[in-house]
Coordinates of C-alpha atoms in Angstrom, one line a residue:
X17 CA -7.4 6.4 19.1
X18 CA -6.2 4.2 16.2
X19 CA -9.2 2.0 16.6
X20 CA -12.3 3.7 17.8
X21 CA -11.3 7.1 18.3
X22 CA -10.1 7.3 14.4
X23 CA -13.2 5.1 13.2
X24 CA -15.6 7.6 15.5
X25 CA -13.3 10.6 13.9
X26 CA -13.9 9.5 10.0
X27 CA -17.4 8.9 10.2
X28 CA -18.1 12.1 11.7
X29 CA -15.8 13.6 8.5
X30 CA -18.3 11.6 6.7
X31 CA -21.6 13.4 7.6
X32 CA -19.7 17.2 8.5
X33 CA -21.0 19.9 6.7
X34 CA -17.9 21.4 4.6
X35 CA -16.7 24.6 6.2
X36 CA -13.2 26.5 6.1
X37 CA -13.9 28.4 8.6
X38 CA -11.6 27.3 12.5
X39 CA -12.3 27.7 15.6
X40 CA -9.9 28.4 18.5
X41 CA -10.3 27.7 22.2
X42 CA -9.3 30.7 25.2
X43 CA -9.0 29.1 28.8
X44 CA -10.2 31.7 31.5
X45 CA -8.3 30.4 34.2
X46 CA -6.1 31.7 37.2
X47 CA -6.5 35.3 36.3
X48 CA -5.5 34.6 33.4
X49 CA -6.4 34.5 29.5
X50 CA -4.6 31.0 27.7
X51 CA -3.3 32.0 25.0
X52 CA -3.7 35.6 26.0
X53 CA -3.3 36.2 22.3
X54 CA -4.0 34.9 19.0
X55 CA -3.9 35.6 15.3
X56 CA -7.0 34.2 13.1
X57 CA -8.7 35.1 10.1
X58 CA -12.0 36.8 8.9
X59 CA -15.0 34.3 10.0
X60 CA -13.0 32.0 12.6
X61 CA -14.4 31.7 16.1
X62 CA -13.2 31.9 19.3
X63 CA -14.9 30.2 22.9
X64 CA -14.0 31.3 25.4
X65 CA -14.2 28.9 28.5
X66 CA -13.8 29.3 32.3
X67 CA -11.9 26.9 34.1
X68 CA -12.2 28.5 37.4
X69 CA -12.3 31.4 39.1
X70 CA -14.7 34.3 39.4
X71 CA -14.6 35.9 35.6
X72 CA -16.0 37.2 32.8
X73 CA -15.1 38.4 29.1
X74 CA -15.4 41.9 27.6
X75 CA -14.4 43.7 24.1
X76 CA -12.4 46.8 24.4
X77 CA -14.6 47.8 21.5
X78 CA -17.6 46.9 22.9
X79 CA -18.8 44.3 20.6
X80 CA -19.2 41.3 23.2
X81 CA -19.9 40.8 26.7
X82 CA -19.6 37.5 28.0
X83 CA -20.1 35.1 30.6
X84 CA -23.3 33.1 31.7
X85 CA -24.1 33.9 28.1
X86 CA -23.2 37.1 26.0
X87 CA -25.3 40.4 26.9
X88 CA -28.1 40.7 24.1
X89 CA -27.9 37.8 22.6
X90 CA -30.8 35.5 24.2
X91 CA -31.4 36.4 27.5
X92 CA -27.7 36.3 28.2
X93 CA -26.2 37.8 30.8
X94 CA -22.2 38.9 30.9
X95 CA -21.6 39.8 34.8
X96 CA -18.7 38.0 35.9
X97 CA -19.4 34.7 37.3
X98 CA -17.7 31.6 38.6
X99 CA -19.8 29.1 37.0
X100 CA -18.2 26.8 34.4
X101 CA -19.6 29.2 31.5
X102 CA -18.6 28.5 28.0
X103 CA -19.1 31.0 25.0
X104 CA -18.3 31.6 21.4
X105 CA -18.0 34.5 19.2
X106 CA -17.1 34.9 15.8
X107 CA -15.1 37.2 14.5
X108 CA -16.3 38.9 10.6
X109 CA -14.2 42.4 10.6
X110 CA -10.6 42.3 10.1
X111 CA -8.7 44.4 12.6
X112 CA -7.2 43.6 16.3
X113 CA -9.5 43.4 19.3
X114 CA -8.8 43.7 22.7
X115 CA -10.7 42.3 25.5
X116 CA -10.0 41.7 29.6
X117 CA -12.0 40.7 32.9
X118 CA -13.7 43.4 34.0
X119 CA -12.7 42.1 37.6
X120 CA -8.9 41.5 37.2
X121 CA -7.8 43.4 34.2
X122 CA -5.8 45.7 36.8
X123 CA -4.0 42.4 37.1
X124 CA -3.0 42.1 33.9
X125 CA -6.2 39.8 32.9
X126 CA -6.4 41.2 29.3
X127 CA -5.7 39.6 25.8
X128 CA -5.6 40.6 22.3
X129 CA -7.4 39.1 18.6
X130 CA -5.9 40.2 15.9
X131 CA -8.4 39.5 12.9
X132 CA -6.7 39.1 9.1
X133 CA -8.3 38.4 6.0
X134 CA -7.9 35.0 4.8
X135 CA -4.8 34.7 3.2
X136 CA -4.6 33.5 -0.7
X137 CA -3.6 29.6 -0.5
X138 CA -0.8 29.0 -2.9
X139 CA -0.7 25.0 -1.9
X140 CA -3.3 22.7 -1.4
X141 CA -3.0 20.5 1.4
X142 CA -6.1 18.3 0.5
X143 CA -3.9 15.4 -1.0
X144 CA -2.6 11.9 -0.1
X145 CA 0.9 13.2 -1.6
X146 CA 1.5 15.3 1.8
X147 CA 1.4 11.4 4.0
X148 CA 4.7 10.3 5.3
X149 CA 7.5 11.1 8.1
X150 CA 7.7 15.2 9.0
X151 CA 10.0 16.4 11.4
X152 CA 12.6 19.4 12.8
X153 CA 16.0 18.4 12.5
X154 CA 17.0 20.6 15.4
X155 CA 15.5 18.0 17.5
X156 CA 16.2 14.8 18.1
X157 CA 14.1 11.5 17.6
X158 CA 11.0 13.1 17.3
X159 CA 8.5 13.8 14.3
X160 CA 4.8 13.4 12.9
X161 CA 4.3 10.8 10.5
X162 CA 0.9 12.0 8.9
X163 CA -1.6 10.6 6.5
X164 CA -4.4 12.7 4.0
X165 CA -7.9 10.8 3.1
X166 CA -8.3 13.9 -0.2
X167 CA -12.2 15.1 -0.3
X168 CA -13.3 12.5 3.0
X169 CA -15.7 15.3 3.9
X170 CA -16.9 16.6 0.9
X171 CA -15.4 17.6 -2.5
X172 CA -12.2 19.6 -2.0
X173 CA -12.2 19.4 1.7
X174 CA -10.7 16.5 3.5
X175 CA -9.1 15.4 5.9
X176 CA -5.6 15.0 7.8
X177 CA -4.3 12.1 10.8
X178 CA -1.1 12.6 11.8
X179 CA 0.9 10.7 15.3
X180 CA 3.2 12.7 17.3
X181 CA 6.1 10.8 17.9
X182 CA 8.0 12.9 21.0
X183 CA 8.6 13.1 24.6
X184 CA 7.8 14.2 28.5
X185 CA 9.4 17.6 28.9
X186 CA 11.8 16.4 30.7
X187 CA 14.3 13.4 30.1
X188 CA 13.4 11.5 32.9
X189 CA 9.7 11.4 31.8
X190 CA 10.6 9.3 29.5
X191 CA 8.8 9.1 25.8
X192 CA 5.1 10.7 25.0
X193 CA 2.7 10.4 21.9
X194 CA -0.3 12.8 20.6
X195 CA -2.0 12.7 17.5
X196 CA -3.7 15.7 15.7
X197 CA -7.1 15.4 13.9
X198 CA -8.9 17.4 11.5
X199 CA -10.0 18.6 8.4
X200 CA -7.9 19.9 5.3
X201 CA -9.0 22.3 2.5
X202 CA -8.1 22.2 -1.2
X203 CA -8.4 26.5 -0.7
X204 CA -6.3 27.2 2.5
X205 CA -2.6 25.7 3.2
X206 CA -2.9 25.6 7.0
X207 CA -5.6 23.9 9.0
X208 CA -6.4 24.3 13.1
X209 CA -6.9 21.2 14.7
X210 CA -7.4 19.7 18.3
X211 CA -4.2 17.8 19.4
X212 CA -5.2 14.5 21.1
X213 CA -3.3 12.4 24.1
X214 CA -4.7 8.5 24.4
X215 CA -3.8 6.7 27.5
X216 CA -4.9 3.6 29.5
X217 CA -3.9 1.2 27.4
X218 CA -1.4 -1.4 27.6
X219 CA 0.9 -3.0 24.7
X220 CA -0.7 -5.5 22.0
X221 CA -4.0 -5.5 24.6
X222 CA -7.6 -4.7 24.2
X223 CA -7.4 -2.9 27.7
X224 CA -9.7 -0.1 27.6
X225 CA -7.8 3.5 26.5
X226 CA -9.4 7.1 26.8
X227 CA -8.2 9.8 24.3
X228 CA -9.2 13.4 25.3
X229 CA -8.5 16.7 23.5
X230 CA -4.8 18.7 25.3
X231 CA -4.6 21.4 23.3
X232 CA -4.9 22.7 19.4
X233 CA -2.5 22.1 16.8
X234 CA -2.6 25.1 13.4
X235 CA -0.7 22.5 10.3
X236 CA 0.4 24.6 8.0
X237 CA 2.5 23.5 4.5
X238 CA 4.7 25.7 2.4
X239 CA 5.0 23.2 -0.5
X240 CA 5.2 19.0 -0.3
X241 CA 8.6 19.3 1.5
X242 CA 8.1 22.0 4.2
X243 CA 5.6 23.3 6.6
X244 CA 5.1 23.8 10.4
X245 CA 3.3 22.7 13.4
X246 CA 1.9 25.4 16.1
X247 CA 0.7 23.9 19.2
X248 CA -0.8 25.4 22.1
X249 CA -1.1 23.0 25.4
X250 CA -4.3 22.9 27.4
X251 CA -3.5 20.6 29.9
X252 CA -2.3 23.0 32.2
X253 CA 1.6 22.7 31.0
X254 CA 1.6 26.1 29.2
X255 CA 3.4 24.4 26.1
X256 CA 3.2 26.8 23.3
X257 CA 5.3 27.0 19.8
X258 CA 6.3 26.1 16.4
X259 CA 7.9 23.4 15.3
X260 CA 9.6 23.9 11.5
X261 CA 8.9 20.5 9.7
X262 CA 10.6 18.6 6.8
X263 CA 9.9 15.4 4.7
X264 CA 12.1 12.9 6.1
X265 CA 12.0 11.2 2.9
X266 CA 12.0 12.2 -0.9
X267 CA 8.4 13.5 -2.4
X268 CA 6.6 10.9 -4.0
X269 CA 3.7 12.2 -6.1
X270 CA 2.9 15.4 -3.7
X271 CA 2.0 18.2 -6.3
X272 CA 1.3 22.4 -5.7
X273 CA -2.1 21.9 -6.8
X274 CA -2.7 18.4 -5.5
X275 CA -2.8 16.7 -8.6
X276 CA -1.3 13.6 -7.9
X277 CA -0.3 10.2 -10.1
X278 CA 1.2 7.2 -9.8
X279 CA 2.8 6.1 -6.3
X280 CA 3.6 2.5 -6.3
X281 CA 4.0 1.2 -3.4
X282 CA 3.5 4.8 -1.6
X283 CA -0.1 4.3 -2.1
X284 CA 0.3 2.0 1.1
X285 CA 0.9 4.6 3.7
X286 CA -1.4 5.5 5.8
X287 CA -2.7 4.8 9.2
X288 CA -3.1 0.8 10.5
X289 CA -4.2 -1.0 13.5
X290 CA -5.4 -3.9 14.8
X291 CA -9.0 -3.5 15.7
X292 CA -8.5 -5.7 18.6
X293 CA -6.7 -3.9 20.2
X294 CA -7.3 -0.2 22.1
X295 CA -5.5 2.9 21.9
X296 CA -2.3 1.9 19.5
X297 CA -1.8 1.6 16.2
X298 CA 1.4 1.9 13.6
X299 CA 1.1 5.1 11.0
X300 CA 3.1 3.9 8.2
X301 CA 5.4 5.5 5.3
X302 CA 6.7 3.7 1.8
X303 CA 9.2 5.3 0.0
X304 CA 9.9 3.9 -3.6
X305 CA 12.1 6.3 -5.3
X306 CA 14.7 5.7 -1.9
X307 CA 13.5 1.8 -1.1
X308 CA 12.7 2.3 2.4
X309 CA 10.2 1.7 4.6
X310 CA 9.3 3.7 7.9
X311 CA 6.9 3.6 10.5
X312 CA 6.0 4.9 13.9
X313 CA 4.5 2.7 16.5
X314 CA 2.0 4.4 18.8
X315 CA 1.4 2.1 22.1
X316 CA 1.9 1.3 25.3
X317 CA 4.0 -0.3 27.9
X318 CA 3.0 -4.1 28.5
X319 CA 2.4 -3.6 32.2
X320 CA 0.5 -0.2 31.8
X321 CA -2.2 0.2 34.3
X322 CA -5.8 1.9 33.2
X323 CA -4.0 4.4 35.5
X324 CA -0.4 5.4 34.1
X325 CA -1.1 8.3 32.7
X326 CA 1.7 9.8 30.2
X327 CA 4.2 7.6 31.6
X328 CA 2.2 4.1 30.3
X329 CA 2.5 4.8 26.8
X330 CA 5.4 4.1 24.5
X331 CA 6.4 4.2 21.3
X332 CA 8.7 2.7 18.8
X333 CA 9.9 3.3 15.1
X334 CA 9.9 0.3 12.6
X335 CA 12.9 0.1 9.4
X336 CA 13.7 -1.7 6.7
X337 CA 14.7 -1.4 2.9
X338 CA 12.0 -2.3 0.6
X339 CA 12.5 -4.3 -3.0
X340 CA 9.9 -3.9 -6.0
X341 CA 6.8 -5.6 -6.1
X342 CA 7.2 -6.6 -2.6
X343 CA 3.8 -8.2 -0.7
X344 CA 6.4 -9.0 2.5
X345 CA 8.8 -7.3 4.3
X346 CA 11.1 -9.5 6.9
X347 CA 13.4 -9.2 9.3
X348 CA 12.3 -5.1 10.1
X349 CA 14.3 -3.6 12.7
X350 CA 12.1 -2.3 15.6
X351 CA 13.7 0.4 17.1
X352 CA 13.3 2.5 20.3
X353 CA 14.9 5.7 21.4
X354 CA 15.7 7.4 24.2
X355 CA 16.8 10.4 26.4
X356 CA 14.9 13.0 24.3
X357 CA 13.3 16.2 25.2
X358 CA 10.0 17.7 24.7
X359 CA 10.3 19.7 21.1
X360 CA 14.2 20.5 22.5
X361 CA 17.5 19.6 21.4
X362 CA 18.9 16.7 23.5
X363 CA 21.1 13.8 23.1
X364 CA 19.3 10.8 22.3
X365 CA 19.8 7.0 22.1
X366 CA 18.0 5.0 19.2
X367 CA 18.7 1.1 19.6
X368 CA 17.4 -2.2 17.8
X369 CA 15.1 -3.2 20.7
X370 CA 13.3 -6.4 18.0
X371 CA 12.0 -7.2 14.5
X372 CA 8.8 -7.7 12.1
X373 CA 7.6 -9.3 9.6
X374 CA 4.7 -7.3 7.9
X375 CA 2.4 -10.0 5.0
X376 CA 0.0 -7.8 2.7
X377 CA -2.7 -9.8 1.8
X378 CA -4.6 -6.4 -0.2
X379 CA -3.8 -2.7 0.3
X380 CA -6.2 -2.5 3.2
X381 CA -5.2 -5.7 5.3
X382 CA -2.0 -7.2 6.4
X383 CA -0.6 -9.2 9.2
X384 CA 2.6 -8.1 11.3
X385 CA 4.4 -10.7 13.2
X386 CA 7.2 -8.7 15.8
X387 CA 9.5 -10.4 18.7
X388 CA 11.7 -8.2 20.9
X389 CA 14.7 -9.0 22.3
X390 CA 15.6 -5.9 24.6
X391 CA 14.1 -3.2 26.0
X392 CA 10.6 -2.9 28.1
X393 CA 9.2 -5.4 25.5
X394 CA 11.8 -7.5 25.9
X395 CA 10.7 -11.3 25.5
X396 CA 7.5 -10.1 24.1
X397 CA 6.2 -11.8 20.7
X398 CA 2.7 -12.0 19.0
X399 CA 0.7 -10.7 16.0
X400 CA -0.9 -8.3 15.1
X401 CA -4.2 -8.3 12.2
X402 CA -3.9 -4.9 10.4
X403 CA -6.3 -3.0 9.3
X404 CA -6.2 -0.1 7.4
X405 CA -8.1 2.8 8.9
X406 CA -9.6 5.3 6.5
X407 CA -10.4 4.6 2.3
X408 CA -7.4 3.1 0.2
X409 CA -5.8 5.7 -2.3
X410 CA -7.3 5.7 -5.8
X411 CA -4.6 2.9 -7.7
X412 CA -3.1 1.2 -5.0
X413 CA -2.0 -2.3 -5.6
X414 CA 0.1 -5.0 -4.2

């Protein structure tokens, strides 16, 4: 994920061809549409995939057909079928459309489109001012700490990172971590994106990880304090929502219409790993104006087989006040919480588990030395060779 999943991510930003258009994905599963509803706008598209089960796709209106291909279009051919068919339409009109199985609408196999024009954007989302620490405050010890490469893909379209600090849905599953991928645009204020779940891994370790797609995320931002995430679970949890987001810390040089100067040390956030290992990596957050320093921790636990699933990763948050002009920060408090709930209120525990010391040699590389004294961790030291994943801000320094 940090390592070759981002890497493999930005170069294909690189060579995309720049499009505002989104599309969203409709399991056909169980006698079932998932989502069975959706609201997009005016040249998104929508695939429709079967996951099992004897199926197919049809407009009340008429306008598509679908299953081993869509009637009319190429030889296609829409009777239902329980083949692992996969098709996409895109939607140009404005206006709701229903559609159903033609087999098991009776059984309430049916969903609904609804179609708007694309909306004005009053905030542009394709800036470096939006990186940093998000999160609701209803729950507990759980965010997204998110970095912007501005114009990655092409000019006024870029492109957004962002780790998903958070937990199983139950307390006893212990902690969880996604990350969400995908491109920005200076002209829209929300962007649909596939959310992403890495496991395999195991802490500080070049053990190899897999990262696959879980469901889609739709960012969306008010202004450089506020926005929302809307996720929508594929893995066969049925998690749906919207989590209300807020800067954690104060607004840096985030503007309305993305124009952006100065930063200071805030030009140093972003996503780091070391390329040595798999799977893990620290998304970082400097705050001048308040002197601190956060960042989340996205790994694994030490003895993490290629098979632990959810429960082998792990994840911890890094603290510490930062002074001007600083190239090192020592003694940061590693910390690791506890007894949260899946996007839920619940109490949680967040103890000192260890401590950093983090050496910039530029504002690409740095070295991070940790040691932890409790927790899973516990006796655990090494280092870690940073590397800063993605193109350096325009006027950072150390």
């Amino acid at each position: 994920m940090f390592t070759r999943i981002l890497i493999a991510f930005l170069l294909l930003a690189c060579l995309a061809v720049p499009a505002t258009a989104a599309t969203f994905n409709v399991s056909v599963t169980s006698n079932r549409f998932v989502p069975s509803s959706l609201t997009i706008h005016v040249g998104d598209t929508v695939t429709f995939t079967n996951a099992g089960g004897f199926h197919n796709v049809v407009a009340d209106n008429g306008s598509f057909r679908c299953a081993r291909g869509c009637d009319g279009v190429a030889g296609g051919d829409g009777t239902p079928s329980a083949s692992a068919w996969s098709n996409s339409i895109t939607f140009n009109t404005a206006g709701g459309v229903g559609y159903r199985c033609e087999v098991h609408a009776g059984m309430g196999m049916v969903g609904s489109i609804e179609v708007e024009d694309a909306p004005a954007s009053t905030f542009n989302p394709n800036q470096h001012g939006l990186s940093g620490s998000w999160a609701n405050a209803a729950t507990d010890s759980q965010g997204v700490v998110l970095t912007v490469w501005p114009d990655l893909v092409a000019p006024g379209r870029g492109s957004l990172f962002g780790g998903w600090f958070t937990y199983d849905v139950s307390a006893a599953g212990g902690q969880r971590w996604y990350t969400v991928q995908g491109d920005v645009s200076s002209n829209d204020d929300s962007a649909t994106m596939p959310i992403y779940q890495t496991q395999g891994g195991a802490f500080d370790s070049n053990q190899a990880s897999s990262t696959a797609a879980v469901g889609q995320a739709v960012m969306h931002f008010d202004d450089c304090t506020h926005g929302s995430l809307a996720y929508t679970f594929s893995d066969g949890s049925g998690r749906s929502g919207t989590i209300p987001l807020t800067r954690l810390l104060a607004n840096v040089n985030c503007s309305a219409d993305g124009t952006n100067t100065g930063g200071g040390a805030y030009l140093r956030s972003g996503a780091w790993a070391d390329l040595g290992t798999s799977g893990q990596g620290l998304v970082m957050d400097f705050n001048p104006p308040q002197g601190v320093f956060f960042a989340a921790w996205y790994t694994f636990l030490a003895n993490a087989g290629q098979n632990a699933g959810g429960a082998g990763q792990h994840w911890y948050t890094l603290q510490a006040a930062i002074p001007a002009g600083f190239s090192t920060l020592t003694n940061v408090g590693i910390f690791e919480s506890t007894g949260g709930v899946f996007d839920q209120h619940a109490t949680t525990t967040t103890a000192p588990v260890g401590s950093a010391n983090l050496t910039w040699q530029s504002c690409s590389s740095a070295t991070m030395t940790y040691t932890f004294t409790a927790g899973p961790n516990a006796g655990l030291s090494g280092t870690l060779d940073l590397t800063r994943l993605g193109p350096v801000p325009a006027g950072c320094t150390l």
